[in-house]
């Protein structure tokens, strides 16, 4: 064996982070990521995990893909803090002498604050983030409480659509056709039974969302199928079944968030609530939406937290609850213009110009679409022949 071959044979395998920390550490098994976090916390944040959290958010919120690495790293931080608390340990105890090793310190700072996060470097908590757990709950979490579980129909759908591989653009068209044909077949077998129809339509949507995640839907075929499928689900007479209202509406709100990620609800949100019969359950839907907003905010799933506020507005539009618009607009602010436009347009259709103006005044504060809010206010005043909006 040559000298070069001997050197290669003795070379250590690369360390990505999930591997166990090989040196002396407190009781239990700790990964390289655990120790890197602890070292960075001690050296750069004085051993204060809250300060570490703040810095991690600041350092990882920018870049080409803002926040792309923040969620998995923050998820690991939550898991690490729970394990340390269970063992009564702080950052300093875990870091130990590693804080005095220049090589470990340099790598910890690079891995925690700067480097891109590739798949093989992720720990289980980095993969299974709070947002991902909530997303999975939205897809299947309520199924055990359905009058007929969607699990059986879902397995039938999954039998005709391969969800374990990527599908190119042309193959995606076939996926949409297969889903459509399988849906028609199962709906025919239900023979009009509302509980079975509810299960079939709901299972089809979960299968569709999972399919679009592994498909190149550049042609929009699968997205269009999702739009139709969610409409067909909304019109199922669920009140004719034993489905509890709170279960239906929470699942409906969570489902619209998932389908909406792929354009399945775009410009038909209020109609979906109208078809599902929100008018008699508006107070319940608002209560559930507020609770979900709290969950999403706690999970730092910011875009979904904003979306659920928008869905609350669309539910009010569907119910014609004009008297609630202004308060909702004050919560929404100017981050999303579409639910604001839905409320303004609804108020104007009902001849309530005062509420239309009040909605825009309430939303006129710093945010991504503040310019739109101010322009729309001017347009409303001009349409109504009133004075300009200051």
Coordinates of C-alpha atoms in Angstrom, one line a residue:
X1 CA 0.0 0.0 0.0
X2 CA 1.4 3.4 -1.0
X3 CA 1.9 6.2 1.5
X4 CA -1.0 8.1 -0.2
X5 CA -3.3 5.1 0.2
X6 CA -2.3 4.7 3.9
X7 CA -3.1 8.4 4.4
X8 CA -6.5 8.0 2.8
X9 CA -7.3 4.9 4.8
X10 CA -6.6 6.9 8.0
X11 CA -8.6 9.9 6.9
X12 CA -11.6 10.6 9.1
X13 CA -15.0 10.6 7.5
X14 CA -16.5 14.1 7.2
X15 CA -18.6 15.4 10.0
X16 CA -21.9 17.1 9.0
X17 CA -23.5 17.7 12.4
X18 CA -26.0 14.9 13.4
X19 CA -23.2 12.6 14.3
X20 CA -22.6 11.9 18.1
X21 CA -20.1 14.2 19.8
X22 CA -17.1 11.9 20.5
X23 CA -15.5 13.7 23.4
X24 CA -16.4 14.0 27.1
X25 CA -19.8 15.5 27.6
X26 CA -22.6 15.4 30.3
X27 CA -24.6 12.2 30.6
X28 CA -26.7 11.3 27.5
X29 CA -25.9 11.4 23.8
X30 CA -25.2 14.8 22.3
X31 CA -24.6 15.5 18.6
X32 CA -22.0 17.8 17.1
X33 CA -24.8 20.3 16.4
X34 CA -25.7 20.3 20.1
X35 CA -22.2 21.1 21.1
X36 CA -21.8 23.7 18.4
X37 CA -24.9 25.4 19.5
X38 CA -23.7 25.4 23.1
X39 CA -20.3 26.7 22.2
X40 CA -21.7 29.6 20.1
X41 CA -24.2 30.3 22.9
X42 CA -21.4 30.5 25.6
X43 CA -18.9 32.5 23.6
X44 CA -21.1 34.8 21.6
X45 CA -24.2 35.1 23.8
X46 CA -22.9 34.8 27.3
X47 CA -24.6 31.4 27.8
X48 CA -28.0 33.0 27.4
X49 CA -30.3 30.8 25.2
X50 CA -32.8 33.7 24.7
X51 CA -30.0 35.9 23.5
X52 CA -28.8 33.1 21.2
X53 CA -32.4 32.8 19.8
X54 CA -32.4 36.5 19.0
X55 CA -29.0 36.4 17.3
X56 CA -29.9 33.3 15.4
X57 CA -33.0 35.0 14.1
X58 CA -31.0 38.1 13.1
X59 CA -28.2 36.2 11.4
X60 CA -30.4 33.7 9.5
X61 CA -33.2 35.9 8.4
X62 CA -31.4 37.4 5.4
X63 CA -29.6 36.0 2.4
X64 CA -30.7 34.8 -1.0
X65 CA -33.5 32.7 0.6
X66 CA -34.5 34.7 3.6
X67 CA -35.3 32.5 6.6
X68 CA -34.7 29.2 4.7
X69 CA -32.2 28.0 7.2
X70 CA -33.7 29.7 10.2
X71 CA -36.7 27.4 10.7
X72 CA -34.7 24.1 10.9
X73 CA -32.0 25.7 13.1
X74 CA -34.6 27.2 15.4
X75 CA -36.4 23.8 15.6
X76 CA -33.2 22.2 16.7
X77 CA -32.7 24.9 19.3
X78 CA -36.2 24.2 20.7
X79 CA -35.4 20.5 20.9
X80 CA -32.0 21.1 22.5
X81 CA -33.3 23.4 25.1
X82 CA -36.0 20.8 26.1
X83 CA -33.4 18.1 26.5
X84 CA -31.0 20.3 28.4
X85 CA -33.8 21.4 30.7
X86 CA -34.8 17.8 31.3
X87 CA -31.2 17.0 32.4
X88 CA -30.9 20.3 34.4
X89 CA -28.0 21.5 32.2
X90 CA -27.1 24.9 30.8
X91 CA -25.1 25.8 27.7
X92 CA -21.8 26.0 29.6
X93 CA -22.1 22.5 31.0
X94 CA -22.7 21.0 27.6
X95 CA -20.0 23.1 25.9
X96 CA -17.4 22.2 28.5
X97 CA -13.8 22.5 27.4
X98 CA -14.8 22.8 23.7
X99 CA -15.1 26.6 24.1
X100 CA -11.3 26.7 24.5
X101 CA -10.6 24.8 21.3
X102 CA -10.0 27.3 18.5
X103 CA -10.9 24.8 15.8
X104 CA -14.2 23.8 17.5
X105 CA -15.1 27.5 18.1
X106 CA -14.4 28.5 14.5
X107 CA -16.5 25.6 13.2
X108 CA -19.3 26.2 15.6
X109 CA -19.6 29.9 14.6
X110 CA -19.4 29.0 10.9
X111 CA -22.0 26.2 11.1
X112 CA -24.4 28.1 13.4
X113 CA -24.3 31.6 12.1
X114 CA -23.1 31.4 8.5
X115 CA -23.0 28.2 6.5
X116 CA -25.8 26.9 4.2
X117 CA -27.7 23.9 5.7
X118 CA -27.6 20.9 3.4
X119 CA -29.8 17.9 3.8
X120 CA -27.2 15.5 5.1
X121 CA -26.3 18.0 7.9
X122 CA -29.9 18.1 9.3
X123 CA -30.9 16.5 12.6
X124 CA -34.4 15.0 13.1
X125 CA -35.7 18.2 14.6
X126 CA -34.4 20.2 11.6
X127 CA -36.4 18.0 9.3
X128 CA -39.5 17.8 11.5
X129 CA -40.0 21.5 12.3
X130 CA -43.0 23.0 14.2
X131 CA -44.3 24.3 10.8
X132 CA -44.0 20.9 9.2
X133 CA -45.8 19.2 12.1
X134 CA -48.7 21.7 11.7
X135 CA -48.7 21.1 8.0
X136 CA -49.0 17.4 8.4
X137 CA -51.7 17.8 11.0
X138 CA -53.6 19.9 8.5
X139 CA -53.5 17.1 5.9
X140 CA -54.7 14.2 8.1
X141 CA -55.0 15.2 11.7
X142 CA -58.8 15.4 11.9
X143 CA -59.5 12.2 10.0
X144 CA -60.2 10.0 13.1
X145 CA -63.1 12.3 14.0
X146 CA -64.8 12.2 10.5
X147 CA -68.0 10.1 10.4
X148 CA -66.2 8.0 7.8
X149 CA -62.5 8.1 7.9
X150 CA -60.8 9.4 4.7
X151 CA -57.9 7.0 5.3
X152 CA -59.4 4.2 3.1
X153 CA -60.2 6.4 0.2
X154 CA -56.8 8.0 0.5
X155 CA -55.0 4.7 0.2
X156 CA -57.0 4.0 -2.9
X157 CA -55.9 7.4 -4.4
X158 CA -52.3 6.8 -3.3
X159 CA -52.5 3.4 -5.2
X160 CA -52.9 5.2 -8.5
X161 CA -50.5 8.2 -7.9
X162 CA -46.8 7.6 -7.0
X163 CA -46.1 10.1 -4.2
X164 CA -42.5 8.8 -3.6
X165 CA -40.8 10.2 -6.7
X166 CA -40.6 13.4 -8.7
X167 CA -42.9 13.9 -11.7
X168 CA -41.8 16.1 -14.6
X169 CA -44.2 18.5 -16.4
X170 CA -45.7 15.9 -18.8
X171 CA -46.0 13.3 -16.2
X172 CA -47.8 15.8 -13.9
X173 CA -50.6 16.1 -16.5
X174 CA -51.1 12.3 -16.2
X175 CA -51.1 12.6 -12.4
X176 CA -53.9 15.2 -12.6
X177 CA -55.9 12.9 -15.0
X178 CA -55.4 9.9 -12.7
X179 CA -56.6 11.8 -9.7
X180 CA -59.6 13.1 -11.6
X181 CA -60.5 9.6 -12.8
X182 CA -60.0 8.0 -9.4
X183 CA -62.2 10.6 -7.8
X184 CA -65.0 10.1 -10.2
X185 CA -64.9 6.4 -9.7
X186 CA -64.9 6.6 -5.9
X187 CA -67.7 9.2 -5.9
X188 CA -69.8 7.0 -8.0
X189 CA -69.3 4.1 -5.5
X190 CA -70.5 6.4 -2.7
X191 CA -74.0 6.4 -4.2
X192 CA -74.8 9.8 -2.7
X193 CA -73.9 9.0 0.9
X194 CA -72.9 12.3 2.4
X195 CA -70.5 10.8 5.0
X196 CA -68.7 8.7 2.3
X197 CA -68.6 11.7 -0.1
X198 CA -67.0 13.8 2.6
X199 CA -64.3 11.2 3.2
X200 CA -63.6 10.7 -0.5
X201 CA -63.4 14.4 -1.3
X202 CA -61.2 15.1 1.7
X203 CA -58.9 12.2 0.9
X204 CA -58.6 13.4 -2.7
X205 CA -57.4 16.9 -1.5
X206 CA -54.7 15.5 0.8
X207 CA -53.5 13.2 -2.0
X208 CA -53.5 16.2 -4.4
X209 CA -51.5 18.4 -2.1
X210 CA -48.9 15.7 -1.6
X211 CA -48.8 15.1 -5.3
X212 CA -48.2 18.7 -6.2
X213 CA -45.3 18.8 -3.8
X214 CA -43.5 16.2 -5.9
X215 CA -44.6 17.4 -9.3
X216 CA -43.5 20.0 -11.8
X217 CA -46.9 21.7 -12.3
X218 CA -45.6 24.4 -14.7
X219 CA -48.6 23.8 -16.9
X220 CA -51.0 24.4 -14.0
X221 CA -53.0 21.2 -14.6
X222 CA -52.7 19.9 -11.1
X223 CA -53.3 23.3 -9.6
X224 CA -56.5 23.7 -11.6
X225 CA -57.6 20.2 -10.5
X226 CA -57.0 21.3 -6.8
X227 CA -59.2 24.4 -7.4
X228 CA -62.0 22.2 -8.6
X229 CA -61.5 19.6 -6.0
X230 CA -61.7 22.0 -3.1
X231 CA -64.9 23.5 -4.5
X232 CA -66.4 20.0 -4.8
X233 CA -65.4 19.4 -1.2
X234 CA -67.0 22.6 0.1
X235 CA -70.4 21.8 -1.4
X236 CA -70.6 18.3 0.2
X237 CA -73.6 18.6 2.6
X238 CA -71.5 17.8 5.7
X239 CA -74.3 18.9 8.1
X240 CA -76.3 15.8 7.0
X241 CA -73.6 13.7 8.6
X242 CA -72.6 13.4 12.3
X243 CA -69.5 15.6 11.7
X244 CA -69.1 18.0 14.7
X245 CA -69.0 21.6 13.5
X246 CA -65.8 22.5 15.4
X247 CA -64.0 19.5 13.8
X248 CA -65.2 20.4 10.3
X249 CA -64.3 24.1 10.5
X250 CA -60.9 23.7 12.0
X251 CA -60.0 21.1 9.4
X252 CA -61.4 23.3 6.7
X253 CA -59.4 26.3 7.8
X254 CA -56.2 24.2 8.0
X255 CA -56.9 22.6 4.7
X256 CA -57.4 25.9 2.9
X257 CA -54.0 27.0 4.0
X258 CA -52.4 23.9 2.5
X259 CA -54.4 24.0 -0.8
X260 CA -53.8 27.8 -1.0
X261 CA -50.0 27.2 -1.1
X262 CA -50.5 25.9 -4.6
X263 CA -53.1 28.4 -5.8
X264 CA -56.0 26.1 -5.1
X265 CA -58.0 28.8 -3.3
X266 CA -57.0 31.9 -5.1
X267 CA -59.8 34.3 -5.7
X268 CA -62.4 31.9 -4.5
X269 CA -61.8 31.9 -0.8
X270 CA -65.1 33.7 0.1
X271 CA -67.1 31.4 -2.2
X272 CA -65.6 28.3 -0.5
X273 CA -66.8 29.5 2.9
X274 CA -70.2 30.4 1.4
X275 CA -70.6 26.9 -0.2
X276 CA -69.6 25.3 3.2
X277 CA -72.3 27.3 5.0
X278 CA -70.3 29.5 7.2
X279 CA -73.1 32.0 7.9
X280 CA -74.5 30.1 10.9
X281 CA -71.1 29.2 12.3
X282 CA -69.2 32.5 11.9
X283 CA -68.5 33.0 15.6
X284 CA -67.1 29.5 15.9
X285 CA -65.0 29.9 12.7
X286 CA -63.6 33.2 14.0
X287 CA -62.7 31.6 17.4
X288 CA -61.0 28.7 15.6
X289 CA -59.1 31.0 13.3
X290 CA -57.8 33.1 16.2
X291 CA -56.6 29.9 18.0
X292 CA -54.9 28.7 14.9
X293 CA -53.3 32.1 14.5
X294 CA -51.8 31.8 18.0
X295 CA -50.5 28.3 17.1
X296 CA -48.9 29.5 13.9
X297 CA -47.4 32.5 15.5
X298 CA -45.9 30.4 18.3
X299 CA -44.4 28.1 15.7
X300 CA -43.0 31.2 13.9
X301 CA -44.9 30.1 10.8
X302 CA -45.4 33.7 9.9
X303 CA -46.8 33.4 6.4
X304 CA -49.5 30.9 7.6
X305 CA -50.3 33.1 10.5
X306 CA -51.0 36.0 8.1
X307 CA -53.0 33.6 5.8
X308 CA -55.3 32.5 8.6
X309 CA -56.2 36.2 9.4
X310 CA -57.1 36.6 5.7
X311 CA -59.3 33.5 5.9
X312 CA -61.1 35.0 8.8
X313 CA -61.8 38.0 6.6
X314 CA -63.1 35.8 3.8
X315 CA -65.4 34.0 6.2
X316 CA -66.9 37.3 7.2
X317 CA -67.4 38.3 3.6
X318 CA -69.1 35.1 2.9
X319 CA -71.4 35.6 5.9
X320 CA -72.0 39.3 4.9
X321 CA -70.9 40.4 8.3
X322 CA -70.0 43.9 7.3
X323 CA -70.1 45.1 10.9
X324 CA -67.0 43.0 11.6
X325 CA -64.9 44.2 8.7
X326 CA -63.2 47.2 10.3
X327 CA -61.9 45.4 13.4
X328 CA -60.6 42.6 11.1
X329 CA -58.8 45.1 8.9
X330 CA -57.2 46.6 11.9
X331 CA -55.7 43.2 12.7
X332 CA -54.7 42.5 9.1
X333 CA -53.0 45.8 8.5
X334 CA -51.5 46.3 5.0
X335 CA -49.6 43.0 4.7
X336 CA -52.1 41.4 2.4
X337 CA -54.3 43.4 0.0
X338 CA -56.6 40.6 -1.3
X339 CA -58.7 40.0 1.9
X340 CA -58.9 43.8 2.3
X341 CA -60.2 44.2 -1.3
X342 CA -62.8 41.4 -0.6
X343 CA -64.1 43.3 2.4
X344 CA -64.1 46.7 0.6
X345 CA -65.9 45.3 -2.4
X346 CA -68.5 43.5 -0.3
X347 CA -69.2 46.7 1.7
X348 CA -69.6 48.7 -1.5
X349 CA -71.9 46.0 -3.0
X350 CA -74.1 46.4 0.1
X351 CA -74.1 50.2 -0.3
X352 CA -72.0 50.7 2.8
X353 CA -69.5 53.3 1.7
X354 CA -68.7 54.2 5.3
X355 CA -67.5 50.7 6.1
X356 CA -65.4 50.5 2.9
X357 CA -63.6 53.6 3.9
X358 CA -63.2 52.5 7.5
X359 CA -61.6 49.2 6.4
X360 CA -59.0 51.1 4.4
X361 CA -58.3 53.6 7.2
X362 CA -57.9 50.8 9.7
X363 CA -55.4 49.0 7.3
X364 CA -53.4 52.1 6.5
X365 CA -50.3 51.5 8.5
X366 CA -46.8 50.3 7.7
X367 CA -46.8 47.1 5.8
X368 CA -46.0 45.5 2.4
X369 CA -49.1 46.7 0.6
X370 CA -49.6 50.1 2.3
X371 CA -49.3 51.9 -1.1
X372 CA -52.1 49.7 -2.4
X373 CA -54.3 50.6 0.6
X374 CA -53.7 54.3 0.0
X375 CA -54.4 54.1 -3.7
X376 CA -57.5 52.1 -3.2
X377 CA -58.8 54.6 -0.7
X378 CA -58.4 57.3 -3.3
X379 CA -60.2 55.2 -5.9
X380 CA -63.1 54.6 -3.5
X381 CA -63.5 58.3 -2.8
X382 CA -63.4 59.0 -6.5
X383 CA -65.9 56.3 -7.3
X384 CA -68.3 57.7 -4.7
X385 CA -67.7 61.3 -5.6
X386 CA -66.2 62.1 -2.2
X387 CA -63.2 64.0 -1.1
X388 CA -59.7 62.6 -1.6
X389 CA -58.1 60.4 1.1
X390 CA -55.5 62.1 3.1

